[in-house]
Amino acid sequence: MRRLTALLLLCLALPAAAQLRVVSLAPSLSEVMLELEAGDMLVGVLDAGERPAALAGLPSVGRYGQLQAESLLSLKPDLVLLWPDSVGAAGREQLRKLDVPQLVVAPRDLVQLAGAFAEIGARIGRPEKGRQLAERFAAGLAELRQRYRRAVPLPVFYQVWDQPLYTLGGQQIISDALRVCGAENVFAELVLPAPQVSVEAVLQRNPQVILVSEPAQAKAWEAWPQLAAVRNKQVWAVPDRGLERPSFQMLGAMEALCRLLARAP
């Protein structure tokens, strides 16, 4: 009995296992941590736009494309979640030299994104939550594909920016989101993540729908009435910019996109 009591006292005296300290280097990865109910593990984030309220007080380790390695190291992270495009080549080289465990997450399609939820969950000690999130996302995708499929895909031009004119390549995850909605990126053959294109190239492809990032960008297309999208008044703003942040919330953003594209005959 005395031995059992001594063991119990020893267990009580031992410090609790330290919580994992995680730095997220992309807003989408920060959102995934919140969706995994692991926001309390985050000790720093890379900024790019407005933060979720739950992350308002966290230290910054830089802005999109501009990593501050010293700030990151000062947080003594146990794990860095990295979306490579978010820090640029110089930032990736800095990270390569740091002795900090990293998990690179760069899904190029929606199936890979679902897998990323499970992978991150397993890495931070929340495997069951990660699997559940992945399964729910996959089920939501299947339902959207079924509901919005078309016999002939709807040709869509996705405008990232207007001056100069940028779009998305076919290996970007948003191109896969368009396919879920029964549409097809008219520049799907391009492999660059965000290639610059010409108005002439858009005219040649003659999309049925043009999606712009900001509503104010739509008016400029009125100069090209020969485009089917302009003629049919189907130049629309992306209904939910969450489409551009690959996390679980992207499922709702895709549903809004699918509803919008369903208006096109």
XYZ file of C-alpha atoms in Angstrom:
265
model
C 0.000 0.000 0.000
C 2.857 2.340 0.912
C 4.494 1.597 -2.459
C 1.259 2.434 -4.336
C 0.927 5.697 -2.407
C 4.510 6.618 -3.229
C 3.923 5.950 -6.945
C 0.819 8.113 -6.950
C 2.676 10.966 -5.252
C 5.498 10.656 -7.789
C 3.038 10.857 -10.684
C 1.458 13.966 -9.212
C 4.880 15.567 -8.840
C 5.836 15.023 -12.486
C 5.174 18.055 -14.753
C 2.402 17.721 -17.312
C 3.577 17.062 -20.839
C 4.367 20.361 -22.507
C 1.883 21.394 -25.175
C 3.129 21.413 -28.746
C 4.164 24.887 -29.928
C 3.129 25.403 -33.563
C 3.832 28.263 -35.980
C 1.621 28.477 -39.069
C 3.056 29.999 -42.239
C -0.210 30.440 -44.164
C -3.656 31.793 -43.244
C -5.231 28.598 -44.595
C -3.079 26.457 -42.278
C -3.990 28.683 -39.329
C -7.643 28.053 -40.195
C -7.034 24.295 -40.337
C -5.581 24.452 -36.825
C -8.740 26.203 -35.626
C -10.907 23.660 -37.459
C -8.986 20.889 -35.673
C -9.788 22.654 -32.378
C -6.062 23.154 -31.868
C -5.816 26.937 -31.959
C -4.354 26.868 -28.453
C -1.230 25.205 -29.883
C -0.489 28.139 -32.191
C 2.204 30.487 -30.895
C 2.766 32.507 -34.083
C 1.360 33.061 -37.569
C 2.304 34.544 -40.930
C 0.041 37.470 -41.750
C -1.832 37.861 -45.041
C -5.020 39.856 -44.752
C -7.398 39.977 -41.824
C -6.911 37.370 -39.104
C -9.662 35.323 -37.484
C -10.619 36.849 -34.126
C -9.296 33.789 -32.294
C -5.776 34.577 -33.562
C -5.821 38.339 -33.066
C -3.318 38.378 -30.214
C -0.719 35.977 -31.616
C 2.783 37.177 -32.553
C 3.520 37.679 -36.245
C 6.461 36.008 -37.996
C 6.175 38.163 -41.102
C 3.827 38.836 -43.965
C 2.998 36.883 -47.104
C 6.254 36.360 -48.996
C 8.361 37.997 -46.250
C 9.335 35.602 -43.480
C 11.031 36.975 -40.357
C 13.198 34.025 -39.331
C 14.415 35.627 -36.087
C 10.839 36.228 -34.926
C 9.999 32.626 -35.730
C 12.973 31.249 -33.791
C 12.200 33.448 -30.781
C 8.898 31.575 -30.393
C 10.751 28.247 -29.951
C 8.301 26.237 -32.089
C 8.166 22.451 -31.984
C 6.575 22.407 -35.432
C 6.279 24.787 -38.373
C 3.388 24.308 -40.789
C 4.534 25.476 -44.217
C 2.636 26.264 -47.390
C 5.651 26.833 -49.712
C 4.067 29.541 -51.866
C 3.381 31.669 -48.781
C 7.028 32.449 -47.981
C 8.701 32.541 -51.397
C 12.055 31.061 -52.389
C 14.111 33.202 -49.973
C 11.892 32.238 -47.048
C 12.109 28.560 -47.917
C 15.896 28.808 -47.994
C 15.867 30.435 -44.540
C 13.664 27.648 -43.214
C 15.929 25.003 -44.706
C 18.773 26.281 -42.528
C 16.723 26.285 -39.310
C 16.771 23.310 -36.990
C 12.994 23.266 -36.581
C 10.677 20.358 -37.508
C 8.498 21.289 -40.472
C 5.408 19.855 -42.107
C 5.037 20.966 -45.719
C 1.395 21.147 -46.802
C 0.777 21.996 -50.472
C -2.346 20.272 -51.803
C -2.976 20.864 -55.501
C -6.411 19.308 -55.551
C -9.296 18.786 -53.153
C -8.577 15.125 -52.449
C -5.090 16.114 -51.314
C -6.608 18.856 -49.157
C -8.794 16.315 -47.359
C -5.684 14.196 -46.792
C -3.895 17.237 -45.348
C -6.473 17.514 -42.554
C -5.690 13.956 -41.489
C -1.933 14.508 -41.853
C -1.888 17.678 -39.747
C -4.195 16.120 -37.168
C -1.872 13.139 -36.786
C 1.225 15.366 -36.521
C -0.207 17.528 -33.721
C -1.659 14.640 -31.729
C -5.278 15.011 -32.897
C -5.506 12.045 -35.317
C -9.173 11.270 -34.745
C -10.209 14.887 -35.243
C -8.116 15.041 -38.424
C -9.723 11.883 -39.816
C -13.202 13.162 -39.006
C -12.522 16.469 -40.742
C -11.157 14.659 -43.812
C -14.174 12.354 -44.009
C -16.667 15.213 -43.674
C -14.854 17.197 -46.358
C -14.775 14.226 -48.751
C -18.483 13.588 -48.207
C -19.296 17.254 -48.867
C -17.231 17.187 -52.070
C -19.025 14.088 -53.335
C -22.393 15.699 -52.708
C -21.437 18.889 -54.584
C -20.046 16.925 -57.551
C -23.258 14.953 -57.805
C -25.547 17.960 -57.485
C -23.760 20.282 -59.928
C -22.313 17.973 -62.571
C -22.847 18.908 -66.232
C -22.685 16.784 -69.353
C -20.507 19.493 -70.942
C -18.280 21.500 -68.554
C -18.951 25.240 -68.361
C -15.934 27.243 -69.695
C -14.859 29.762 -67.026
C -12.139 32.405 -66.913
C -10.984 33.038 -63.330
C -9.392 36.477 -63.042
C -6.973 36.838 -60.140
C -6.018 40.415 -60.991
C -6.794 42.884 -63.768
C -3.740 45.094 -64.419
C -1.811 43.140 -65.547
C -4.202 40.304 -66.226
C -3.529 37.207 -64.125
C -5.398 33.930 -63.918
C -4.910 30.495 -62.336
C -3.119 27.508 -63.795
C -4.725 24.104 -64.035
C -2.760 22.673 -61.103
C -4.174 25.210 -58.657
C -6.744 23.914 -56.193
C -9.339 26.461 -57.356
C -9.271 24.845 -60.803
C -10.323 21.631 -59.089
C -13.081 23.547 -57.280
C -14.391 24.711 -60.660
C -14.545 21.077 -61.809
C -16.566 20.172 -58.712
C -19.084 22.789 -59.842
C -19.332 21.367 -63.369
C -17.029 24.011 -64.868
C -13.567 24.095 -66.426
C -10.782 26.660 -66.194
C -10.197 27.849 -69.767
C -6.467 28.114 -68.978
C -6.249 24.681 -67.339
C -3.345 23.688 -69.611
C -1.036 26.259 -67.979
C 1.209 24.885 -65.241
C 2.275 28.115 -63.504
C 0.272 28.811 -60.328
C -0.754 32.318 -61.428
C 0.185 32.948 -65.088
C -0.142 36.327 -66.760
C -2.382 36.192 -69.848
C -3.585 38.612 -72.500
C -7.068 39.829 -73.289
C -6.553 38.361 -76.765
C -6.025 34.912 -75.222
C -9.256 35.283 -73.239
C -11.094 36.354 -76.396
C -9.767 33.297 -78.198
C -11.090 30.951 -75.498
C -14.429 32.815 -75.246
C -15.489 31.757 -71.723
C -19.175 31.492 -70.869
C -18.480 32.955 -67.425
C -15.814 35.348 -66.146
C -15.133 35.363 -62.411
C -13.410 38.442 -60.988
C -11.869 38.856 -57.544
C -13.488 42.238 -56.860
C -16.897 43.494 -58.116
C -15.296 46.707 -59.413
C -13.239 44.673 -61.887
C -16.299 43.445 -63.767
C -17.103 46.672 -65.614
C -13.860 46.679 -67.638
C -15.030 43.588 -69.530
C -17.887 45.559 -71.098
C -15.303 46.741 -73.650
C -15.423 43.226 -75.143
C -19.085 42.554 -76.017
C -18.095 39.739 -78.369
C -17.323 37.557 -75.352
C -20.141 35.148 -74.486
C -19.741 35.962 -70.786
C -20.219 39.684 -71.453
C -23.040 39.207 -73.957
C -24.959 37.019 -71.506
C -24.173 39.249 -68.487
C -22.216 36.492 -66.773
C -19.238 38.455 -65.495
C -19.543 37.822 -61.767
C -17.527 38.466 -58.634
C -16.351 35.389 -56.736
C -19.107 34.982 -54.112
C -16.840 33.911 -51.239
C -13.113 34.706 -51.101
C -12.701 31.772 -48.725
C -12.298 29.853 -51.977
C -8.722 31.175 -52.028
C -7.856 29.763 -48.565
C -7.672 25.956 -48.757
C -9.055 24.817 -45.411
C -12.274 23.093 -44.362
C -14.228 26.351 -44.754
C -13.481 26.111 -48.492
C -16.334 23.604 -48.713
C -18.882 26.338 -47.967
C -17.136 28.722 -50.367
C -17.354 26.072 -53.100
C -21.056 25.607 -52.476
C -21.573 29.357 -52.978
C -19.520 29.185 -56.184
C -21.502 26.202 -57.484
C -24.811 27.989 -56.846
C -23.558 31.008 -58.786
C -22.284 28.998 -61.755
C -25.540 27.015 -61.862
C -27.205 30.254 -63.045
C -25.352 29.950 -66.371
C -27.259 27.880 -68.948
